[in-house]
PDB file of C-alpha atoms in Angstrom:
ATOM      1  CA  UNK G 126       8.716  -1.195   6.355  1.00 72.00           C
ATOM      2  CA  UNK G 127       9.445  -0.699   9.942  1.00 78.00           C
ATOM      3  CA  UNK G 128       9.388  -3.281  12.679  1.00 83.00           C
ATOM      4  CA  UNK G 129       5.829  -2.455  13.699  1.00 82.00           C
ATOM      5  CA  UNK G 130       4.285  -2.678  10.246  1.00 81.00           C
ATOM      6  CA  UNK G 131       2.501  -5.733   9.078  1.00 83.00           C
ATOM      7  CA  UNK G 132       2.096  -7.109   5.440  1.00 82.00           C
ATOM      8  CA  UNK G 133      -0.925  -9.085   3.952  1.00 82.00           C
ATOM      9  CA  UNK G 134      -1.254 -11.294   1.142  1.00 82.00           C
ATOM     10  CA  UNK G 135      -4.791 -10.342   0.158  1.00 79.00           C
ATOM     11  CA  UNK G 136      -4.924 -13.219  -3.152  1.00 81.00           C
ATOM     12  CA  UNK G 137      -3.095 -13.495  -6.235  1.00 80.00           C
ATOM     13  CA  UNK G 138      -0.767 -10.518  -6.940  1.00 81.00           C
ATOM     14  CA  UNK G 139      -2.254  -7.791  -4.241  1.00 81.00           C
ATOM     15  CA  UNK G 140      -0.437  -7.160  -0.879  1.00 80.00           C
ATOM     16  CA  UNK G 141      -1.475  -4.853   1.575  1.00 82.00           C
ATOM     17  CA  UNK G 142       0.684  -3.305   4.280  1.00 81.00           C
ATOM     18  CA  UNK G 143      -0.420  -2.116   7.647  1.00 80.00           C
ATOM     19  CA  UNK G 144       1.265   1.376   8.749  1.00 81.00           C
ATOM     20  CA  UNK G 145       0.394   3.212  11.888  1.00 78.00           C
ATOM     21  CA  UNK G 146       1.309   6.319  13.732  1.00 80.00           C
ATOM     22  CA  UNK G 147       1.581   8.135   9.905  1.00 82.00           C
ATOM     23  CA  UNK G 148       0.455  10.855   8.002  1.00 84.00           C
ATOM     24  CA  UNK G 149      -0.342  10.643   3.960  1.00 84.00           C
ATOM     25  CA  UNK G 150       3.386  12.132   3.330  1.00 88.00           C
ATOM     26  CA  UNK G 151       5.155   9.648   5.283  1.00 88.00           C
ATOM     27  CA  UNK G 152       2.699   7.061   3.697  1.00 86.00           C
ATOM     28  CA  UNK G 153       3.827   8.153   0.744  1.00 87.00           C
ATOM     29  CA  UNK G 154       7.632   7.899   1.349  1.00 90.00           C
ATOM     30  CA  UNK G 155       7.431   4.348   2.435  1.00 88.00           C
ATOM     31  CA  UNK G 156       5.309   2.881  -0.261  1.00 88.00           C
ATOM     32  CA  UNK G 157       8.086   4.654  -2.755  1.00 90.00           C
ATOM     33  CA  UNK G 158      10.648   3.474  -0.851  1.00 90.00           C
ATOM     34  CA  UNK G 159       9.439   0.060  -1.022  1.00 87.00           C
ATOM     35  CA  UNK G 160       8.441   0.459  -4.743  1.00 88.00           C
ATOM     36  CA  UNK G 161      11.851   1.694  -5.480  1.00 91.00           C
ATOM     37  CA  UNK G 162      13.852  -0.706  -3.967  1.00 90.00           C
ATOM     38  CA  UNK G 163      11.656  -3.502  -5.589  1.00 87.00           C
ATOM     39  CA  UNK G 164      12.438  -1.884  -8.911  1.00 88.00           C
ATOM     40  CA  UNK G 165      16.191  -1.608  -8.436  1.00 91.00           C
ATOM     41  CA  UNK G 166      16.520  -5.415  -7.475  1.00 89.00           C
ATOM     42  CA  UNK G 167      16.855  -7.662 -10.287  1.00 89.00           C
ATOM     43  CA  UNK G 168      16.246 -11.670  -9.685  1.00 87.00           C
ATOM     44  CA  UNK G 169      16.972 -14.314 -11.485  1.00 89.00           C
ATOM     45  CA  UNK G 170      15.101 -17.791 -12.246  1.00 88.00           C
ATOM     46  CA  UNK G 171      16.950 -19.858 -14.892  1.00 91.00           C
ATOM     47  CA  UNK G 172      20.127 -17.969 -16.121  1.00 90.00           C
ATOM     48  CA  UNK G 173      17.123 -15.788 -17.210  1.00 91.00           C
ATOM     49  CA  UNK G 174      17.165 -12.396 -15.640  1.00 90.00           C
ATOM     50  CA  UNK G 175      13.539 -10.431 -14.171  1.00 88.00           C
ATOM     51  CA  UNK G 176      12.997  -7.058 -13.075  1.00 88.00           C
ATOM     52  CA  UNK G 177       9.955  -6.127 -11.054  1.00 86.00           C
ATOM     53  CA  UNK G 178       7.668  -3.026 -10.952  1.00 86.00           C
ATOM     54  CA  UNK G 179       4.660  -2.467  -9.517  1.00 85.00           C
ATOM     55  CA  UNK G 180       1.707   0.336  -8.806  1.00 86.00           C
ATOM     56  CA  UNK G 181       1.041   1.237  -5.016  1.00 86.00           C
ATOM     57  CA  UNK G 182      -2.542   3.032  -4.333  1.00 86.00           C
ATOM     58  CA  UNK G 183      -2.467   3.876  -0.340  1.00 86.00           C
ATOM     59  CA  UNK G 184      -5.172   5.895   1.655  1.00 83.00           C
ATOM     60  CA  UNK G 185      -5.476   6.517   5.640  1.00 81.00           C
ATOM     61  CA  UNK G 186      -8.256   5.322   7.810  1.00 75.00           C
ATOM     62  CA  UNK G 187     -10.766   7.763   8.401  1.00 66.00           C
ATOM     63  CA  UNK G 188     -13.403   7.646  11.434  1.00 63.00           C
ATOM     64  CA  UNK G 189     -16.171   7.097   9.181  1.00 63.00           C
ATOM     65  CA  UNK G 190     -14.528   4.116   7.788  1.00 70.00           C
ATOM     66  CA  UNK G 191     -17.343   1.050   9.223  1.00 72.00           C
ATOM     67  CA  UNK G 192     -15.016  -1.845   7.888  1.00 77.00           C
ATOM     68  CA  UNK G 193     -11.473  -2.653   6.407  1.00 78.00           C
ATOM     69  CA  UNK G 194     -13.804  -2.711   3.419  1.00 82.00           C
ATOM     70  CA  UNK G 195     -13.868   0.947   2.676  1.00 82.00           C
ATOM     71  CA  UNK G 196     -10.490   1.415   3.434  1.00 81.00           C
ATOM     72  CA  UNK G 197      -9.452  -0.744   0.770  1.00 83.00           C
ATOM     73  CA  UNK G 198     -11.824   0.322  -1.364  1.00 84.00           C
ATOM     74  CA  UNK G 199      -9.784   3.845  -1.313  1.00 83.00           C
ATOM     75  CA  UNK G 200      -6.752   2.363  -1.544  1.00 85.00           C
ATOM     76  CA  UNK G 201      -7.897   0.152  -4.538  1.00 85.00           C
ATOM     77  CA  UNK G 202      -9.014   3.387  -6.426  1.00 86.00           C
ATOM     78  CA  UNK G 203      -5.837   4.818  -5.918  1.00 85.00           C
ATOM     79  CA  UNK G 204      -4.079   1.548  -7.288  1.00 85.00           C
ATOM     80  CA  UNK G 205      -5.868   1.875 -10.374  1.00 85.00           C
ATOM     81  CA  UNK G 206      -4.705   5.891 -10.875  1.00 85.00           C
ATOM     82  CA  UNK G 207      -1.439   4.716 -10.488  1.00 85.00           C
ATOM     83  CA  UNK G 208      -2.149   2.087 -12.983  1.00 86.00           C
ATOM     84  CA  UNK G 209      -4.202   4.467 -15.563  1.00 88.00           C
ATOM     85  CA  UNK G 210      -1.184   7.135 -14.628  1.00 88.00           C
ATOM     86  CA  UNK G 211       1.762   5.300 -16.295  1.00 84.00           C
ATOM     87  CA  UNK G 212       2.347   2.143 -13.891  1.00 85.00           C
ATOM     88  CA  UNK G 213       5.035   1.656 -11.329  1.00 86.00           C
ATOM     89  CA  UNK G 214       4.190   4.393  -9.108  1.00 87.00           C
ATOM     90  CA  UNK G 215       2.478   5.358  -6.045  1.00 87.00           C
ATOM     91  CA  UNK G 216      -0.722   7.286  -5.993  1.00 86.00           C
ATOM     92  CA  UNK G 217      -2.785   8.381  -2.656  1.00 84.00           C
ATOM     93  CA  UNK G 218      -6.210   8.618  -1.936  1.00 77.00           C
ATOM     94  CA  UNK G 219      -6.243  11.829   0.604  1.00 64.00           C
ATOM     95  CA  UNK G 220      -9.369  13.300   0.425  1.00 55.00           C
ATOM     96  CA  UNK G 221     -10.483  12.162   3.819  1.00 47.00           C
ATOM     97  CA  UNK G 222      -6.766  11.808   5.506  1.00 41.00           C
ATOM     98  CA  UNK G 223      -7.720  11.876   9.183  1.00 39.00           C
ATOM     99  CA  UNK G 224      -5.704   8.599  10.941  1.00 38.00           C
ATOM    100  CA  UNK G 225      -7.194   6.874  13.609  1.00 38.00           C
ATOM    101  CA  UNK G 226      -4.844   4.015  14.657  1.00 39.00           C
ATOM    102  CA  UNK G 227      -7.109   1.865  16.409  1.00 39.00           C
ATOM    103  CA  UNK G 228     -10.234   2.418  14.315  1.00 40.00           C
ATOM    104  CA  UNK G 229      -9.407  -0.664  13.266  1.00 39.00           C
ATOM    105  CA  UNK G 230      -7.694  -2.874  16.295  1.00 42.00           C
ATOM    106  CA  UNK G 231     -10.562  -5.628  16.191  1.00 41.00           C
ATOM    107  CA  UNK G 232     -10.165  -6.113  12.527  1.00 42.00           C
ATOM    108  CA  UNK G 233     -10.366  -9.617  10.850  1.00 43.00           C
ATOM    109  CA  UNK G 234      -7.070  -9.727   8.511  1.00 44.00           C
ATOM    110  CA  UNK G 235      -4.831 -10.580  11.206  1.00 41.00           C
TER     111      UNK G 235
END
């Protein structure tokens, strides 16, 4: 992540990650980069060692996004393809990739 980013808990075992001034390809390089490093880090609890994967489903704001709702709604659906798609990988949800960084500066997860 870079300075400017922000991360959200959003319950349980779901994150999501703020990211402006982007396109879907350099969305897609960060989540991977984040997934990747995740997956090469191995912790330990116990004497007993874990290693963590995870899915990433991303999508960009779009001006006819009305809420953070339908944003994560996207990104949600993309989550699952990367589930359904063989797990601990990152899947887009492109098919209405215009950004608008401020379309959602009065937001309520902050």
């Amino acid at each position: 992540m870079r300075d400017f980013d922000h991360c959200f808990r959003l319950g349980g075992e779901e994150f999501a990650i703020l990211v402006s001034d982007t396109n879907d390809h350099e969305l897609h390089t960060i989540a991977e980069r984040i997934r990747r490093t995740v997956a090469q880090t191995t912790f330990r609890s116990n004497d007993v060692t874990i290693k963590v994967t995870f899915s990433v489903g991303f999508t960009l704001s779009a001006q006819a996004d009305n809420s953070w709702g339908e944003a994560l709604e996207r990104a949600d659906l993309a989550l699952y393809n990367s589930k359904e798609t063989g797990r601990n990988k990152v899947s887009g949800e492109t098919q209405r990739a215009v950004f608008y960084p401020m379309a959602f500066e009065h937001s309520h997860l902050a």
